[in-house]
Amino acid sequence: MRKLFVASLKMLYRDKQTLFYALLFPVIFAVVFGLFDFSRGPKVDIAMVGARTSPVYRALVEGLRPVASFSVKEGRTLASARAALTAGDIDVVLSVPGEPPAGSSPAIGPAVIEVLYNQSNFDTNQFALGAIERIVDRLNLTLSGVRSPPLVVAPNGVKARTIDYYDFLLPGLVAMGVMQFSIIGMAVAIARFREQRILKRILATPLAPSKFLVAQVGARLVLSVVQAALIMAVGMVLFGARVYGSIFWIVALAAVANLIFLNIGVAVAGRAPNPDAAQGIGNVVALPMMFLSGVFFPTETLPAAMRAVVRYLPLTPLIEALRTIANDGLPITAAGSQLALLGVWVLVSFLLANRAFRFARA
Amino acid sequence: MTQSEPAVEVRDLVKEFPAPGGGTIRAVDGVSFSVRRGEIFGFLGPNGAGKTTTLEVVEGLASPTSGQTFVLGSDSHKDAARVKSRIGVQLQAAAYFDHLRLDEILELFGSFYPRSVSPDVLLAKVGLSEKRRARLKELSGGQAQRFSIVAAMVNDPEVLFLDEPTTGLDPQARRHLWDVIGSINREEGKTIVLTTHYMEEAELLCDRVAIIDNGRIVALDTPLGLVRQLPAAYRIAFATGRAIDEEDLARLPGVAEVAALPNGERRYELRVRDPQATLFAFTTWARDRQVALDDVRVSPATLEEVFLSLTGHALRE
């Protein structure tokens, strides 16, 4: 059994195609997403239109300039600014009226500052319009002669745990990596053994066929530890992903939960007539989980009916448990319900594999 | 366990498969035979005759629909573990692990048995010592077949099953493999059961041959014994300088048939029952007619002809 296990490991690490899918493929994901900068806030381009000499205009520009997210552009006519807004080059146009006619009194009514904005850009609007209104309020107070307002806000930010999208994504990539490699890789490998009649050849020896499968599964579990550790290392070392919990438990959990996906891979191989079919069926099983189980976005954003199903797919509790450790910095025991669900899946997937897989077809 | 027990004993074996689209296909239809210890026993028949299925049931890889199979006195299904540890199996067109070296494959398969032969000894047996660190895909067709034979011998088996060991090989590699199989049988005393669809292979290699067609054994004997079952088991071939009267020849004692060979050199062939009696009359006839004989050959008929006469169709159609 020891020789069989060692030989199974050798077969794996000498198989370039398997190594590519196991190690390089998820690492490419980790690198590509690492290259995006998810921590940057929205950038708002504001075009100022109107009489540049008017005090209102000057006061607005001075109020907007210090805000880091605003980029104030001057010198356009109203028409060209409108065109730029329509084209999407500008997010907001502020049109300031000229000097009020001499001698006019405030009783005529307030001077109107027209704000044009792109209606489809919801986040930018909320942020920019709010800021503009605050600046105008301050101007109004000044113009009304209020020197010291009765109420002021003293902002006092508390440094909280920061999670950006990449920190959120990385545990998902670990789970996705072990799943893809195990379901499809295992199914294709065993279907190929069958096609090459290696399974039948083994059946002609006194070796218990189940031992052969156990050795295959064991070797792939070892590889999945390497795989999970590598994805985490690339994310943390190269792209500074923040992980607040135990990396040991993240890797260990991914590897152990991988037993589920390896069992599913064996079950797929049991139903597939050849390696191509194994690849196809494997994808049918793995792809929905990859997109629905929350690798790339929280499952809370799914329609409720869909989420009710998705939460029971094996990848979902794995990702949730990994995020409990990595993002929330909690011990593995905090993900009790997820661990229980994974335990059930280990059992169910084993029974599935046992039912679907026959070493030889009579 | 006594040495007198046959190596393989098969009684009334029937194997049916579900047919695509319903019903069943009877691949093996009531086969009985026994293989003696130390002999090379051959199954000769066309593709689909039931050779491979019969072997797989005997080896314990497939279960019989009915009938019994014994190897070295043990039931190959009720006592499968015992049988599997004492036999070696080479499957038709089977591969081994792509990513292991030859010595690693032998080592691995050896670990499946209670005792095993070292890879070096096995590889030396078939002249592959140099290739011990090679992968299977780096070998020629003949080398790969030789490897698959020793891979079936890691447990020093008493009975070796070879399923079409030479199919797809060029003539030179085939002859080399015959030498290998012959020496395994002679020098190590191993019983060998093989299947083939090459007449020449069955004639040259096998002590006894079972001719199998449509799931039934239609004849079982030594190659020469099978040939002797033919009404005219021998042929006398010759060339002459001038045309002869074929009907004249056909009247000679023991001649069943006279045929002019189609190569245009005035070559003829007589099919005869008793070559000794016919030869005497034939040479007398030649002297009397003053026919100059050239290149006279006497040979037994081939298994090809036996097969044709038994089944009514050629081995490969």
XYZ file of C-alpha atoms in Angstrom:
679
model
C 0.000 0.000 0.000
C 2.899 2.333 0.782
C 4.510 1.597 -2.599
C 1.177 2.157 -4.303
C 0.770 5.522 -2.585
C 4.317 6.627 -3.469
C 3.834 5.495 -7.068
C 0.529 7.419 -7.245
C 2.312 10.550 -6.033
C 5.057 10.082 -8.629
C 2.469 9.740 -11.398
C 0.880 12.994 -10.288
C 3.929 15.173 -10.068
C 5.329 13.815 -13.340
C 2.114 14.591 -15.170
C 2.603 18.107 -16.514
C -1.007 18.525 -17.545
C -2.287 17.657 -14.079
C 0.227 19.970 -12.468
C -0.855 22.773 -14.765
C -4.498 22.430 -13.771
C -3.662 21.888 -10.124
C -1.108 24.598 -9.568
C -0.676 27.047 -12.402
C -4.319 27.566 -13.333
C -5.591 28.814 -9.934
C -2.381 30.780 -9.424
C -3.076 32.582 -12.707
C -6.465 33.566 -11.255
C -4.796 34.800 -8.070
C -2.313 36.838 -10.100
C -4.828 38.318 -12.548
C -7.167 39.455 -9.783
C -4.171 40.660 -7.785
C -3.272 43.033 -10.602
C -6.586 44.901 -10.271
C -6.657 47.616 -7.601
C -9.927 47.077 -5.737
C -9.096 49.452 -2.836
C -9.375 52.674 -4.848
C -12.599 54.692 -4.382
C -14.605 56.319 -7.158
C -12.926 59.127 -9.090
C -15.237 61.962 -10.104
C -14.494 64.357 -12.926
C -16.288 67.700 -12.422
C -16.489 70.334 -15.164
C -16.973 73.918 -13.959
C -18.903 76.134 -16.336
C -19.777 79.830 -15.926
C -18.170 83.152 -15.014
C -14.763 82.287 -13.635
C -14.478 85.619 -11.897
C -17.644 85.334 -9.845
C -17.030 84.751 -6.108
C -19.495 81.860 -6.096
C -17.554 80.131 -8.864
C -14.255 80.719 -7.035
C -15.670 79.546 -3.731
C -16.985 76.332 -5.320
C -13.664 75.550 -6.985
C -11.816 76.135 -3.745
C -14.296 73.914 -1.902
C -14.050 71.051 -4.419
C -10.287 71.036 -5.039
C -9.186 69.608 -1.652
C -11.385 66.537 -2.020
C -9.035 63.820 -3.250
C -11.670 62.031 -5.286
C -12.619 65.099 -7.282
C -10.845 66.261 -10.361
C -12.002 69.771 -11.251
C -11.805 70.799 -14.925
C -12.290 74.357 -16.063
C -12.505 76.210 -19.328
C -15.331 74.415 -21.149
C -18.457 76.043 -22.510
C -21.766 74.682 -21.249
C -22.387 73.008 -24.606
C -19.050 71.204 -24.752
C -19.313 70.181 -21.091
C -22.761 68.671 -21.800
C -21.334 66.756 -24.723
C -18.480 65.435 -22.590
C -21.015 64.338 -19.946
C -23.072 62.500 -22.528
C -19.924 60.813 -23.817
C -18.989 59.721 -20.318
C -15.727 61.679 -20.130
C -17.115 63.909 -17.368
C -19.222 62.762 -14.431
C -20.709 66.055 -13.208
C -21.167 69.531 -14.749
C -21.559 72.520 -12.419
C -23.011 75.532 -14.141
C -22.604 78.735 -12.084
C -24.654 81.818 -13.084
C -22.910 85.163 -13.667
C -22.843 88.135 -11.226
C -26.327 89.010 -10.038
C -27.391 92.301 -11.553
C -26.202 95.252 -9.388
C -28.722 96.350 -6.808
C -30.804 93.202 -6.932
C -31.862 91.990 -3.570
C -32.013 88.397 -2.269
C -35.771 88.760 -2.298
C -35.763 88.083 -6.034
C -34.875 84.534 -5.185
C -31.723 82.470 -4.923
C -29.221 82.217 -7.718
C -29.467 78.654 -9.120
C -26.360 76.505 -9.484
C -27.245 73.935 -12.050
C -25.804 70.458 -11.530
C -25.864 68.089 -14.496
C -24.922 64.500 -13.829
C -24.926 61.111 -15.391
C -28.076 59.460 -14.082
C -26.842 55.926 -14.619
C -23.820 56.401 -12.392
C -25.461 55.842 -9.029
C -22.469 55.616 -6.645
C -20.724 58.619 -8.135
C -23.877 60.731 -7.969
C -24.614 60.059 -4.334
C -21.079 60.830 -3.366
C -20.566 63.896 -5.608
C -23.987 65.497 -5.113
C -23.694 65.148 -1.346
C -20.303 66.813 -1.335
C -21.453 69.617 -3.613
C -24.492 70.313 -1.432
C -22.297 70.502 1.667
C -20.024 73.060 -0.008
C -23.008 75.126 -1.128
C -24.504 74.978 2.390
C -21.249 76.314 3.796
C -21.228 79.091 1.170
C -24.811 79.961 2.068
C -23.919 80.267 5.723
C -21.017 82.549 4.869
C -23.133 84.644 2.492
C -25.838 84.948 5.164
C -23.236 86.310 7.536
C -23.113 83.349 9.934
C -19.568 83.355 11.273
C -19.806 80.540 13.761
C -22.464 77.909 13.054
C -24.203 76.570 16.116
C -23.510 72.910 15.228
C -20.340 71.409 13.822
C -19.354 67.845 13.006
C -16.065 66.556 14.348
C -15.087 63.533 12.231
C -13.102 60.974 14.192
C -12.441 57.840 12.120
C -11.727 54.574 13.921
C -9.351 52.224 12.133
C -11.417 49.057 11.580
C -10.438 45.716 9.987
C -10.032 46.407 6.267
C -11.255 43.809 3.797
C -10.953 44.668 0.163
C -12.262 42.589 -2.704
C -8.999 40.694 -3.144
C -8.942 39.654 0.527
C -12.501 38.423 0.049
C -11.648 36.635 -3.210
C -8.528 34.729 -2.175
C -10.207 32.055 0.034
C -12.729 31.565 -2.786
C -9.898 30.961 -5.254
C -8.379 28.359 -2.932
C -11.692 26.508 -2.735
C -12.293 26.811 -6.472
C -8.778 25.563 -7.227
C -9.049 22.373 -5.194
C -12.555 21.707 -6.503
C -11.740 22.103 -10.207
C -8.592 20.047 -10.007
C -10.231 17.304 -7.994
C -13.542 16.798 -9.760
C -12.271 17.119 -13.320
C -8.704 15.939 -12.759
C -9.718 12.826 -10.853
C -12.554 11.949 -13.248
C -10.353 12.289 -16.333
C -7.438 10.386 -14.779
C -9.583 7.404 -13.819
C -11.481 7.413 -17.112
C -8.090 7.287 -18.826
C -6.972 4.374 -16.636
C -10.119 2.590 -17.692
C -9.621 3.370 -21.379
C -6.025 2.114 -21.229
C -7.332 -1.036 -19.506
C -5.155 -0.342 -16.507
C -8.130 -0.848 -14.187
C -8.792 -4.254 -15.704
C -5.099 -5.108 -15.496
C -5.161 -4.279 -11.768
C -8.276 -6.374 -11.364
C -6.229 -9.332 -12.626
C -3.942 -9.031 -9.567
C -4.835 -9.893 -5.963
C -4.819 -6.167 -5.024
C -8.161 -5.010 -3.624
C -9.390 -2.492 -6.211
C -10.506 -0.080 -3.483
C -6.884 0.237 -2.343
C -5.930 1.535 -5.758
C -8.595 4.249 -5.531
C -7.647 5.117 -1.954
C -4.020 5.620 -3.041
C -5.122 7.868 -5.896
C -7.313 9.940 -3.603
C -4.551 10.132 -0.981
C -1.956 11.340 -3.480
C -4.322 14.041 -4.707
C -5.051 15.161 -1.160
C -1.317 15.743 -0.713
C -1.219 17.759 -3.910
C -4.219 19.811 -2.813
C -2.334 20.882 0.341
C 0.460 22.169 -1.894
C -2.107 23.793 -4.153
C -3.963 25.613 -1.345
C -0.715 26.766 0.266
C 0.615 28.025 -3.057
C -2.496 30.056 -3.895
C -2.485 31.621 -0.420
C 1.250 32.375 -0.673
C 0.898 34.040 -4.086
C -2.000 36.176 -2.854
C -0.329 37.197 0.387
C 3.295 37.602 -0.664
C 2.896 39.025 -4.161
C -0.314 41.006 -3.752
C -0.449 41.730 -0.039
C -3.748 39.982 0.600
C -4.773 40.415 4.251
C -5.504 37.158 6.076
C -6.643 37.586 9.662
C -6.994 33.950 10.740
C -4.890 30.788 10.836
C -3.318 29.930 7.503
C -2.751 26.395 8.758
C -6.480 25.869 9.208
C -7.282 27.456 5.854
C -4.970 25.041 4.043
C -5.979 22.067 6.176
C -9.692 22.707 5.716
C -9.358 23.141 1.948
C -7.421 19.882 1.692
C -9.765 17.838 3.868
C -12.920 19.225 2.239
C -11.300 18.251 -1.018
C -12.158 14.661 -0.143
C -15.699 15.579 -1.205
C -14.599 16.726 -4.643
C -12.333 13.713 -5.146
C -15.257 11.426 -4.313
C -17.394 13.330 -6.811
C -14.588 12.920 -9.361
C -14.627 9.149 -8.818
C -18.418 9.123 -9.199
C -18.155 11.088 -12.470
C -15.525 8.619 -13.746
C -17.965 5.834 -12.912
C -20.569 7.300 -15.243
C -18.316 8.539 -18.055
C -17.678 6.181 -20.971
C -14.345 7.835 -21.862
C -11.957 10.635 -20.760
C -13.615 13.284 -22.948
C -16.998 12.534 -21.450
C -15.423 12.629 -17.977
C -14.124 16.120 -18.728
C -17.548 17.209 -19.965
C -19.539 15.766 -17.070
C -16.926 17.100 -14.625
C -17.413 20.595 -16.005
C -21.189 20.290 -15.783
C -20.791 19.496 -12.085
C -18.023 21.971 -11.257
C -18.902 25.104 -13.265
C -22.249 25.925 -11.598
C -20.563 25.699 -8.194
C -17.687 27.847 -9.407
C -20.085 30.636 -10.407
C -22.827 30.265 -7.785
C -21.121 29.193 -4.584
C -19.633 32.593 -3.889
C -16.114 32.397 -5.259
C -16.395 35.820 -6.889
C -19.273 37.477 -4.995
C -21.175 36.879 -1.773
C -24.045 34.414 -2.144
C -26.279 36.996 -0.380
C -26.565 38.762 -3.737
C -28.268 35.729 -5.324
C -32.064 35.563 -5.621
C -33.460 34.037 -2.423
C -34.811 30.897 -4.125
C -31.462 30.229 -5.753
C -29.545 30.865 -2.585
C -31.719 28.358 -0.752
C -30.307 25.665 -3.057
C -26.788 27.017 -3.494
C -26.060 27.142 0.231
C -26.204 23.337 0.330
C -23.759 22.768 -2.547
C -20.469 21.542 -1.084
C -18.387 24.458 -2.346
C -20.564 27.031 -0.542
C -19.932 25.955 3.074
C -16.244 25.443 2.261
C -15.897 29.012 0.990
C -17.912 30.387 3.904
C -15.787 28.531 6.423
C -12.567 29.656 4.736
C -13.780 33.287 4.838
C -14.764 32.943 8.480
C -11.125 32.152 9.187
C -9.380 34.371 6.614
C -11.587 37.485 6.591
C -13.201 37.493 10.028
C -10.132 36.207 11.833
C -12.190 33.684 13.768
C -11.107 30.180 14.814
C -12.268 27.272 12.626
C -14.798 26.316 15.319
C -16.756 29.493 14.546
C -17.837 27.877 11.270
C -19.603 25.000 13.017
C -22.648 24.752 10.762
C -20.491 24.864 7.642
C -18.208 22.152 9.016
C -21.231 19.995 9.790
C -22.512 20.429 6.243
C -19.085 19.540 4.850
C -19.046 16.431 7.044
C -22.383 15.355 5.611
C -21.046 15.925 2.110
C -17.967 13.761 2.764
C -20.311 10.918 3.626
C -22.783 11.558 0.794
C -20.052 11.925 -1.821
C -18.424 8.696 -0.662
C -21.724 6.858 -1.029
C -22.226 8.440 -4.461
C -18.774 7.316 -5.592
C -19.328 3.869 -4.180
C -22.608 3.558 -6.039
C -21.567 5.006 -9.375
C -18.125 3.494 -9.715
C -17.444 -0.001 -10.996
C -13.886 -1.111 -11.523
C -14.779 -3.265 -14.510
C -17.861 -3.209 -16.657
C -19.225 -6.697 -17.205
C -2.791 -29.693 -4.741
C -1.324 -32.345 -6.987
C 0.682 -31.853 -10.122
C -1.734 -34.042 -12.028
C -4.482 -31.421 -11.852
C -4.877 -29.582 -15.124
C -3.594 -26.016 -15.301
C -6.965 -24.841 -16.595
C -10.277 -26.644 -16.635
C -13.393 -25.152 -18.211
C -16.795 -26.829 -18.126
C -19.789 -25.780 -20.204
C -18.906 -22.107 -20.097
C -21.584 -19.706 -21.342
C -21.173 -15.942 -21.265
C -23.877 -13.572 -22.419
C -23.786 -9.791 -22.700
C -26.734 -7.449 -22.968
C -27.008 -6.477 -26.626
C -27.266 -2.810 -27.549
C -30.954 -2.289 -28.250
C -32.199 -5.179 -26.109
C -31.737 -8.912 -25.978
C -28.491 -10.686 -25.287
C -25.392 -11.635 -27.213
C -23.982 -15.045 -26.441
C -20.236 -14.458 -26.756
C -19.256 -17.874 -25.388
C -21.665 -20.683 -26.143
C -20.935 -23.843 -24.143
C -17.160 -24.160 -24.143
C -15.319 -26.993 -22.379
C -11.610 -27.738 -22.488
C -8.655 -28.369 -20.249
C -5.062 -27.210 -20.453
C -2.300 -29.522 -19.237
C 0.526 -28.261 -17.113
C 3.560 -27.150 -19.064
C 1.927 -26.865 -22.465
C 1.357 -23.905 -24.728
C -2.340 -23.909 -25.461
C -3.677 -21.670 -28.214
C -7.101 -20.299 -29.047
C -7.343 -19.651 -32.742
C -10.228 -17.743 -34.211
C -11.346 -14.518 -35.838
C -12.098 -11.315 -33.932
C -15.329 -11.656 -32.000
C -15.144 -15.456 -31.836
C -15.155 -15.407 -28.026
C -11.439 -15.968 -27.337
C -10.891 -12.923 -25.134
C -14.169 -13.372 -23.257
C -13.299 -16.987 -22.482
C -9.897 -15.943 -21.112
C -11.386 -13.150 -19.023
C -13.826 -15.513 -17.356
C -11.034 -18.016 -16.666
C -8.864 -15.238 -15.201
C -11.694 -14.134 -12.920
C -12.139 -10.736 -14.588
C -15.643 -11.473 -15.795
C -18.209 -13.779 -14.260
C -19.728 -16.613 -16.285
C -23.421 -16.670 -17.175
C -23.209 -20.411 -16.515
C -20.548 -23.073 -16.314
C -17.411 -23.386 -14.236
C -13.773 -22.433 -14.627
C -10.871 -23.783 -12.578
C -7.258 -22.723 -12.551
C -4.728 -25.050 -10.873
C -7.614 -26.783 -9.147
C -9.215 -23.636 -7.700
C -12.496 -22.127 -8.851
C -11.481 -18.853 -10.470
C -14.564 -17.050 -9.085
C -15.165 -18.635 -5.691
C -11.447 -18.628 -4.951
C -10.467 -15.590 -7.012
C -7.715 -14.263 -4.719
C -5.892 -17.598 -4.711
C -6.150 -17.953 -8.481
C -5.056 -14.362 -9.157
C -1.930 -14.769 -7.056
C -0.855 -17.797 -9.106
C -1.534 -16.581 -12.648
C -0.095 -13.869 -14.871
C -2.372 -11.919 -17.189
C -1.452 -9.949 -20.261
C -4.474 -8.126 -21.624
C -4.959 -7.363 -25.265
C -3.826 -3.792 -26.059
C -3.507 -2.828 -22.396
C -1.251 0.027 -21.393
C 0.563 0.687 -18.157
C 1.012 3.938 -16.262
C 2.358 6.654 -18.594
C 4.354 8.431 -15.939
C 6.211 5.535 -14.347
C 9.469 3.994 -15.577
C 9.539 0.325 -16.576
C 11.290 -0.740 -13.373
C 8.842 1.312 -11.304
C 5.840 -0.332 -12.985
C 7.252 -3.804 -12.304
C 8.095 -2.826 -8.725
C 4.557 -1.491 -8.227
C 2.808 -4.522 -9.679
C 5.151 -6.760 -7.690
C 3.940 -5.055 -4.511
C 0.420 -6.350 -5.205
C 1.597 -9.936 -4.605
C 2.865 -11.733 -1.514
C 6.141 -12.482 -3.297
C 7.577 -11.000 -6.463
C 10.483 -11.198 -8.874
C 12.882 -8.243 -9.018
C 12.439 -5.869 -11.965
C 16.053 -6.378 -13.081
C 15.586 -10.134 -13.413
C 12.327 -9.649 -15.328
C 13.690 -7.049 -17.731
C 16.809 -9.134 -18.444
C 14.537 -12.024 -19.410
C 13.187 -10.101 -22.416
C 16.286 -8.082 -23.285
C 15.008 -4.785 -21.877
C 17.632 -4.218 -19.157
C 18.898 -1.152 -20.994
C 15.418 0.323 -20.950
C 14.763 -0.041 -17.249
C 14.515 3.725 -16.779
C 12.498 4.336 -19.947
C 8.799 5.092 -20.152
C 6.503 2.705 -21.999
C 5.787 5.203 -24.776
C 9.500 5.339 -25.630
C 9.494 1.645 -26.589
C 8.881 0.107 -30.015
C 5.780 -2.041 -30.517
C 7.768 -5.252 -30.071
C 9.546 -3.982 -26.951
C 6.247 -2.853 -25.437
C 4.729 -6.311 -26.005
C 7.779 -7.984 -24.464
C 7.428 -5.665 -21.506
C 3.761 -6.460 -21.089
C 4.646 -10.166 -20.991
C 7.164 -9.775 -18.169
C 4.772 -7.399 -16.418
C 2.473 -10.420 -16.264
C 5.286 -12.429 -14.660
C 6.083 -10.259 -11.622
C 4.593 -12.913 -9.332
C 6.423 -15.816 -11.006
C 3.047 -17.242 -12.094
C 2.443 -20.889 -12.808
C 0.035 -20.158 -15.639
C 0.503 -17.252 -18.029
C -2.396 -15.906 -20.103
C -1.449 -13.925 -23.207
C -4.231 -12.292 -25.213
C -3.109 -11.740 -28.806
C 0.501 -11.130 -27.819
C 1.737 -10.464 -31.343
C -1.159 -8.576 -32.922
C 0.010 -5.453 -34.710
C 3.696 -6.383 -34.716
C 5.899 -6.582 -37.800
C 7.064 -10.111 -38.815
C 10.507 -9.727 -37.283
C 9.188 -8.525 -33.932
C 6.619 -11.309 -34.025
C 9.289 -13.984 -34.491
C 11.311 -12.457 -31.667
C 8.260 -12.672 -29.414
C 7.708 -16.315 -30.346
C 11.251 -17.024 -29.177
C 10.533 -15.239 -25.898
C 7.275 -17.137 -25.326
C 8.871 -20.438 -26.338
C 11.768 -20.033 -23.934
C 9.499 -18.994 -21.052
C 7.621 -22.233 -21.633
C 10.641 -24.513 -22.114
C 13.108 -23.057 -19.640
C 10.759 -22.066 -16.847
C 8.157 -24.747 -17.403
C 5.314 -22.279 -17.327
C 1.958 -23.208 -18.741
C 0.939 -20.666 -21.372
C -2.556 -20.032 -22.660
C -2.685 -17.630 -25.574
C -5.105 -16.374 -28.179
C -4.224 -15.501 -31.722
C -5.720 -14.967 -35.103
C -2.483 -15.868 -36.848
C -2.402 -19.437 -38.204
C 1.354 -19.401 -38.387
C 1.614 -18.482 -34.730
C -0.689 -21.271 -33.627
C 1.134 -23.814 -35.818
C 4.634 -22.868 -34.712
C 4.112 -22.051 -31.071
C 1.287 -24.145 -29.676
C 1.333 -27.700 -28.423
C -2.425 -27.807 -28.830
C -4.858 -25.514 -30.551
C -8.560 -24.962 -29.991
C -10.273 -23.536 -33.037
C -13.065 -21.267 -31.889
C -15.778 -19.714 -33.994
C -19.007 -18.008 -32.948
C -18.421 -18.818 -29.287
C -17.918 -22.550 -29.830
C -14.849 -24.746 -29.986
C -15.095 -26.437 -33.389
C -11.893 -28.499 -33.066
C -9.186 -29.102 -30.498
C -5.967 -31.012 -31.180
C -2.268 -30.620 -31.890
C -1.643 -28.548 -35.024
C -0.655 -31.659 -36.935
C -3.618 -33.592 -35.565
C -5.974 -30.882 -36.766
C -4.456 -30.951 -40.218
C -4.820 -34.726 -40.371
C -8.564 -34.364 -39.868
C -8.757 -32.910 -43.355
C -9.835 -35.357 -46.097
C -6.670 -34.455 -47.997
C -4.217 -33.347 -45.363
C -1.087 -33.095 -47.517
C -0.043 -31.457 -50.700
C 2.574 -32.293 -53.284
C 3.696 -29.262 -55.252
C 5.972 -29.389 -58.305
C 7.032 -27.582 -61.455
C 7.477 -29.069 -64.938
C 8.967 -27.975 -68.235
C 5.826 -28.683 -70.271
C 2.055 -28.779 -70.024
C 0.577 -31.903 -68.470
C -2.776 -33.631 -68.467
C -4.351 -32.738 -65.125
C -7.054 -35.406 -65.409
C -4.357 -37.994 -65.853
C -2.832 -36.932 -62.542
C -6.175 -36.920 -60.767
C -6.472 -40.665 -61.423
C -3.352 -41.426 -59.363
C -4.058 -43.229 -56.074
C -4.888 -40.989 -53.098
C -5.196 -37.751 -55.082
C -8.204 -35.713 -54.064
C -7.650 -32.676 -56.184
C -5.269 -31.292 -58.818
C -4.751 -27.596 -59.224
C -2.570 -25.482 -61.492
C -1.023 -22.772 -59.385
C -1.791 -19.352 -60.728
C 1.729 -18.010 -61.155
C 2.131 -19.075 -64.809
C 5.293 -21.147 -64.376
C 3.660 -24.529 -64.920
C 3.435 -25.250 -61.238
C 0.888 -27.718 -59.988
C -0.381 -28.900 -56.651
C -1.904 -32.229 -55.679
C -4.049 -32.554 -52.574
C -3.481 -36.028 -51.208
C -4.612 -38.226 -48.342
C -1.525 -40.447 -48.043
C 1.640 -38.791 -49.346
C 3.742 -41.954 -49.242
C 1.463 -43.969 -51.512
C 0.853 -41.101 -53.874
C 4.514 -40.108 -54.196
C 5.455 -43.556 -55.485
C 2.721 -43.520 -58.109
C 3.490 -39.909 -58.932
C 7.189 -40.475 -59.684
C 6.331 -43.565 -61.717
C 3.835 -41.502 -63.701
C 6.487 -38.850 -64.357
C 9.018 -41.443 -65.601
C 6.448 -43.097 -67.876
C 5.274 -39.785 -69.352
C 8.821 -38.431 -69.476
C 7.830 -35.394 -67.482
C 10.851 -33.616 -66.004
C 10.006 -32.777 -62.379
C 11.469 -29.792 -60.703
C 11.184 -28.392 -57.164
C 9.005 -31.158 -55.718
C 7.714 -30.343 -52.233
C 5.596 -32.346 -49.867
C 3.911 -30.443 -47.043
C 0.993 -30.814 -44.677
C -2.010 -28.579 -45.225
C -2.137 -25.435 -43.077
C -4.440 -24.565 -40.216
C -5.903 -22.007 -42.569
C -7.341 -24.853 -44.617
C -8.469 -26.624 -41.477
C -10.260 -23.513 -40.362
C -11.897 -23.076 -43.729
C -13.063 -26.660 -43.862
C -14.405 -26.569 -40.304
C -16.179 -23.229 -40.359
C -16.927 -22.728 -44.038
C -15.298 -19.297 -43.990
C -11.763 -17.951 -44.009
C -10.156 -16.778 -40.770
C -10.008 -13.179 -41.900
C -12.684 -12.011 -44.288
